[in-house]
Short mmCIF file of C-alpha atoms in Angstrom, two decimals:
data_model
loop_
_atom_site.label_atom_id
_atom_site.label_comp_id
_atom_site.label_asym_id
_atom_site.label_seq_id
_atom_site.Cartn_x
_atom_site.Cartn_y
_atom_site.Cartn_z
CA UNK A 1 -10.28 2.36 -33.88
CA UNK A 2 -8.88 4.58 -31.30
CA UNK A 3 -5.25 4.71 -30.35
CA UNK A 4 -5.85 3.38 -26.88
CA UNK A 5 -7.70 0.28 -28.25
CA UNK A 6 -4.92 -0.34 -30.76
CA UNK A 7 -2.44 -0.07 -27.93
CA UNK A 8 -4.60 -2.36 -25.68
CA UNK A 9 -4.84 -4.76 -28.38
CA UNK A 10 -1.19 -5.14 -28.91
CA UNK A 11 -0.74 -5.33 -25.07
CA UNK A 12 -3.09 -8.60 -25.24
CA UNK A 13 -1.15 -10.02 -28.16
CA UNK A 14 2.17 -9.62 -26.33
CA UNK A 15 0.59 -11.20 -23.08
CA UNK A 16 -0.43 -14.19 -25.18
CA UNK A 17 2.88 -14.65 -26.91
CA UNK A 18 4.58 -14.28 -23.59
CA UNK A 19 2.54 -17.11 -22.17
CA UNK A 20 2.92 -19.28 -25.10
CA UNK A 21 6.76 -18.85 -25.10
CA UNK A 22 6.80 -19.59 -21.28
CA UNK A 23 5.06 -22.78 -21.71
CA UNK A 24 7.19 -23.87 -24.70
CA UNK A 25 10.52 -23.39 -22.62
CA UNK A 26 9.12 -24.30 -19.25
CA UNK A 27 11.97 -26.67 -18.71
CA UNK A 28 14.51 -23.64 -18.56
CA UNK A 29 13.47 -21.78 -15.53
CA UNK A 30 15.96 -18.85 -16.32
CA UNK A 31 15.01 -18.61 -19.96
CA UNK A 32 11.40 -18.46 -18.95
CA UNK A 33 12.13 -15.66 -16.48
CA UNK A 34 13.76 -13.71 -19.27
CA UNK A 35 10.86 -14.25 -21.51
CA UNK A 36 8.33 -13.24 -18.88
CA UNK A 37 10.48 -10.12 -18.10
CA UNK A 38 10.57 -9.08 -21.50
CA UNK A 39 6.87 -9.72 -21.97
CA UNK A 40 6.14 -7.79 -18.87
CA UNK A 41 8.27 -5.06 -19.99
CA UNK A 42 6.54 -4.85 -23.39
CA UNK A 43 3.16 -5.05 -21.85
CA UNK A 44 3.75 -2.48 -19.22
CA UNK A 45 5.05 0.01 -22.06
CA UNK A 46 1.60 -0.45 -23.64
CA UNK A 47 -0.28 0.24 -20.49
CA UNK A 48 2.18 3.27 -19.57
CA UNK A 49 1.48 4.75 -23.23
CA UNK A 50 -2.20 4.73 -22.18
CA UNK A 51 -0.99 6.52 -19.05
CA UNK A 52 -2.13 3.39 -16.89
CA UNK A 53 -0.27 3.64 -13.66
CA UNK A 54 0.05 -0.16 -13.24
CA UNK A 55 2.06 -0.03 -16.54
CA UNK A 56 5.00 1.59 -14.71
CA UNK A 57 5.07 -1.43 -12.45
CA UNK A 58 4.91 -4.06 -15.08
CA UNK A 59 7.52 -2.03 -17.17
CA UNK A 60 10.11 -1.55 -14.33
CA UNK A 61 9.86 -5.09 -12.70
CA UNK A 62 9.70 -6.83 -16.12
CA UNK A 63 12.72 -5.13 -17.56
CA UNK A 64 14.84 -5.58 -14.38
CA UNK A 65 13.85 -9.21 -14.32
CA UNK A 66 14.85 -9.77 -17.86
CA UNK A 67 18.12 -7.90 -17.25
CA UNK A 68 19.14 -9.35 -14.01
CA UNK A 69 18.48 -13.17 -15.32
CA UNK A 70 20.41 -12.39 -18.51
CA UNK A 71 23.47 -11.28 -16.36
CA UNK A 72 23.11 -14.28 -14.24
CA UNK A 73 22.82 -16.64 -17.25
CA UNK A 74 25.94 -15.36 -18.84
CA UNK A 75 27.80 -15.59 -15.59
CA UNK A 76 28.20 -11.81 -15.26
CA UNK A 77 26.62 -11.78 -11.91
CA UNK A 78 26.20 -14.54 -9.30
CA UNK A 79 22.82 -15.34 -7.83
CA UNK A 80 22.82 -12.96 -4.96
CA UNK A 81 24.13 -10.09 -7.10
CA UNK A 82 21.78 -10.78 -9.58
CA UNK A 83 18.79 -10.64 -7.19
CA UNK A 84 20.24 -7.27 -5.66
CA UNK A 85 20.39 -6.03 -9.00
CA UNK A 86 16.95 -6.85 -10.06
CA UNK A 87 15.64 -4.86 -6.97
CA UNK A 88 17.69 -1.68 -7.34
CA UNK A 89 17.15 -1.82 -11.28
CA UNK A 90 13.47 -2.06 -10.74
CA UNK A 91 13.48 1.03 -8.47
CA UNK A 92 15.75 2.84 -11.07
CA UNK A 93 13.36 2.01 -13.87
CA UNK A 94 10.26 2.73 -12.01
CA UNK A 95 11.48 6.33 -10.98
CA UNK A 96 12.50 7.14 -14.62
CA UNK A 97 9.31 5.85 -15.81
CA UNK A 98 7.41 7.77 -13.22
CA UNK A 99 9.13 11.01 -13.99
CA UNK A 100 8.65 10.69 -17.79
CA UNK A 101 5.05 9.63 -17.84
CA UNK A 102 3.79 11.83 -14.97
CA UNK A 103 5.13 14.73 -17.11
CA UNK A 104 3.27 13.46 -20.12
CA UNK A 105 0.15 12.94 -18.17
CA UNK A 106 0.50 16.45 -16.56
CA UNK A 107 0.70 18.07 -19.95
CA UNK A 108 -2.42 16.08 -21.26
CA UNK A 109 -4.47 17.15 -18.14
CA UNK A 110 -3.35 21.01 -18.58
CA UNK A 111 -4.31 20.70 -22.36
CA UNK A 112 -7.78 19.58 -21.39
CA UNK A 113 -8.23 21.96 -18.46
CA UNK A 114 -6.68 24.85 -20.29
CA UNK A 115 -8.86 27.53 -18.76
CA UNK A 116 -7.31 29.18 -15.83
CA UNK A 117 -9.53 31.11 -13.15
CA UNK A 118 -9.31 32.52 -9.81
CA UNK A 119 -11.26 30.44 -7.28
CA UNK A 120 -11.99 31.68 -3.87
CA UNK A 121 -12.89 29.77 -0.78
CA UNK A 122 -16.38 30.37 0.25
CA UNK A 123 -17.14 27.57 2.80
CA UNK A 124 -15.40 24.89 4.80
CA UNK A 125 -17.31 21.65 5.40
CA UNK A 126 -16.35 19.83 8.42
CA UNK A 127 -16.01 16.04 8.02
CA UNK A 128 -19.10 14.64 10.21
CA UNK A 129 -17.50 11.15 10.37
CA UNK A 130 -14.58 12.11 12.77
CA UNK A 131 -13.92 14.13 15.84
CA UNK A 132 -10.79 15.47 14.44
CA UNK A 133 -10.81 18.76 12.81
CA UNK A 134 -11.07 17.94 8.96
CA UNK A 135 -12.35 20.27 6.45
CA UNK A 136 -13.30 20.24 2.84
CA UNK A 137 -12.81 23.57 1.27
CA UNK A 138 -15.65 24.74 -1.03
CA UNK A 139 -14.55 27.18 -3.95
CA UNK A 140 -16.64 29.52 -5.98
CA UNK A 141 -15.38 30.79 -9.45
CA UNK A 142 -16.67 32.88 -12.37
CA UNK A 143 -16.57 31.98 -16.16
CA UNK A 144 -18.22 34.23 -18.63
CA UNK A 145 -20.36 36.00 -16.07
CA UNK A 146 -21.82 32.88 -14.46
CA UNK A 147 -20.75 31.58 -11.08
CA UNK A 148 -20.06 28.02 -10.18
CA UNK A 149 -19.12 26.41 -7.04
CA UNK A 150 -17.02 23.23 -6.67
CA UNK A 151 -15.81 21.07 -3.69
CA UNK A 152 -12.04 20.13 -3.03
CA UNK A 153 -11.22 16.55 -3.68
CA UNK A 154 -11.24 15.39 -0.13
CA UNK A 155 -10.90 16.52 3.49
CA UNK A 156 -7.71 17.78 5.13
CA UNK A 157 -6.32 18.77 8.39
CA UNK A 158 -3.35 20.45 7.20
CA UNK A 159 -2.90 23.91 5.52
CA UNK A 160 -6.75 24.67 5.67
CA UNK A 161 -7.46 27.66 3.67
CA UNK A 162 -9.42 30.57 5.25
CA UNK A 163 -12.59 31.94 3.79
CA UNK A 164 -11.69 34.30 1.08
CA UNK A 165 -8.29 32.68 0.23
CA UNK A 166 -7.86 32.34 -3.54
CA UNK A 167 -6.20 29.48 -5.77
CA UNK A 168 -5.62 28.95 -9.34
CA UNK A 169 -8.14 26.52 -10.64
CA UNK A 170 -7.95 24.65 -14.18
CA UNK A 171 -11.37 24.51 -15.96
CA UNK A 172 -12.27 22.52 -18.97
CA UNK A 173 -13.37 25.25 -21.52
CA UNK A 174 -15.95 22.68 -22.96
CA UNK A 175 -17.57 22.12 -19.49
CA UNK A 176 -17.10 24.89 -17.00
CA UNK A 177 -18.24 22.55 -14.01
CA UNK A 178 -15.30 20.24 -14.79
CA UNK A 179 -12.30 21.34 -13.07
CA UNK A 180 -8.66 20.07 -11.89
CA UNK A 181 -6.90 20.86 -8.75
CA UNK A 182 -3.12 21.02 -9.32
CA UNK A 183 -0.86 19.77 -6.74
CA UNK A 184 0.93 22.19 -4.58
CA UNK A 185 4.62 23.13 -5.36
CA UNK A 186 6.05 21.67 -2.10
CA UNK A 187 4.14 18.40 -2.86
CA UNK A 188 5.60 18.35 -6.42
CA UNK A 189 9.22 19.39 -5.19
CA UNK A 190 9.09 16.47 -2.54
CA UNK A 191 8.15 13.77 -5.18
CA UNK A 192 10.78 14.85 -7.42
CA UNK A 193 13.50 14.89 -4.83
CA UNK A 194 12.46 11.57 -3.26
CA UNK A 195 12.61 10.06 -6.90
CA UNK A 196 16.04 11.57 -7.55
CA UNK A 197 17.18 10.32 -4.32
CA UNK A 198 16.06 6.70 -5.28
CA UNK A 199 17.60 7.01 -8.71
CA UNK A 200 20.98 7.96 -7.44
CA UNK A 201 21.09 5.51 -4.57
CA UNK A 202 19.92 2.46 -6.83
CA UNK A 203 22.31 3.56 -9.56
CA UNK A 204 25.21 3.52 -7.04
CA UNK A 205 24.42 0.20 -5.75
CA UNK A 206 24.14 -1.40 -9.16
CA UNK A 207 27.51 0.11 -10.23
CA UNK A 208 29.23 -1.35 -7.08
CA UNK A 209 28.03 -4.90 -7.99
CA UNK A 210 30.34 -4.62 -11.06
CA UNK A 211 33.41 -3.39 -9.31
#
């Protein structure tokens, strides 16, 4: 059995146990919320280990729900502050999980598409479904003396390359027609900067709740 299947089975068992426990303690709403939060966190962890993007949301919301309700149950925070803590904690955890697993996913992608080639823009295909100037670059690259042609992933109206422009293209060494387009550096820096801003902002708000 593959690792992905084992993790999926564990996630299914966690989901079933969570439902059973929630039904057993249905008269205690706060406890049910904590149980659901822990179950959601563990289920999200399983999905995240399989690099499923939805797992990040389950993990963040589940963990923050369980933690905020625990703080409320033990009278550390009142209802309003616990709700604020849950929102900020969800954002905080989501950003951390995103940064960690996006890096893991990136390494996995580059290990698969390990052959780096120079690809040249040989054509610009205009989107026929809009009057605006949206173009899809077409790239040509050579591997082992043979030429290949691949279209970019979509149409764009920003930073449209010119014919003859070159980019680094990542190719699957077991299938030269399978390629990966890496994100631009500016896009990566923007995403990291936004994540760090949300991390710091949510952390500051959470700290102020205990002061």
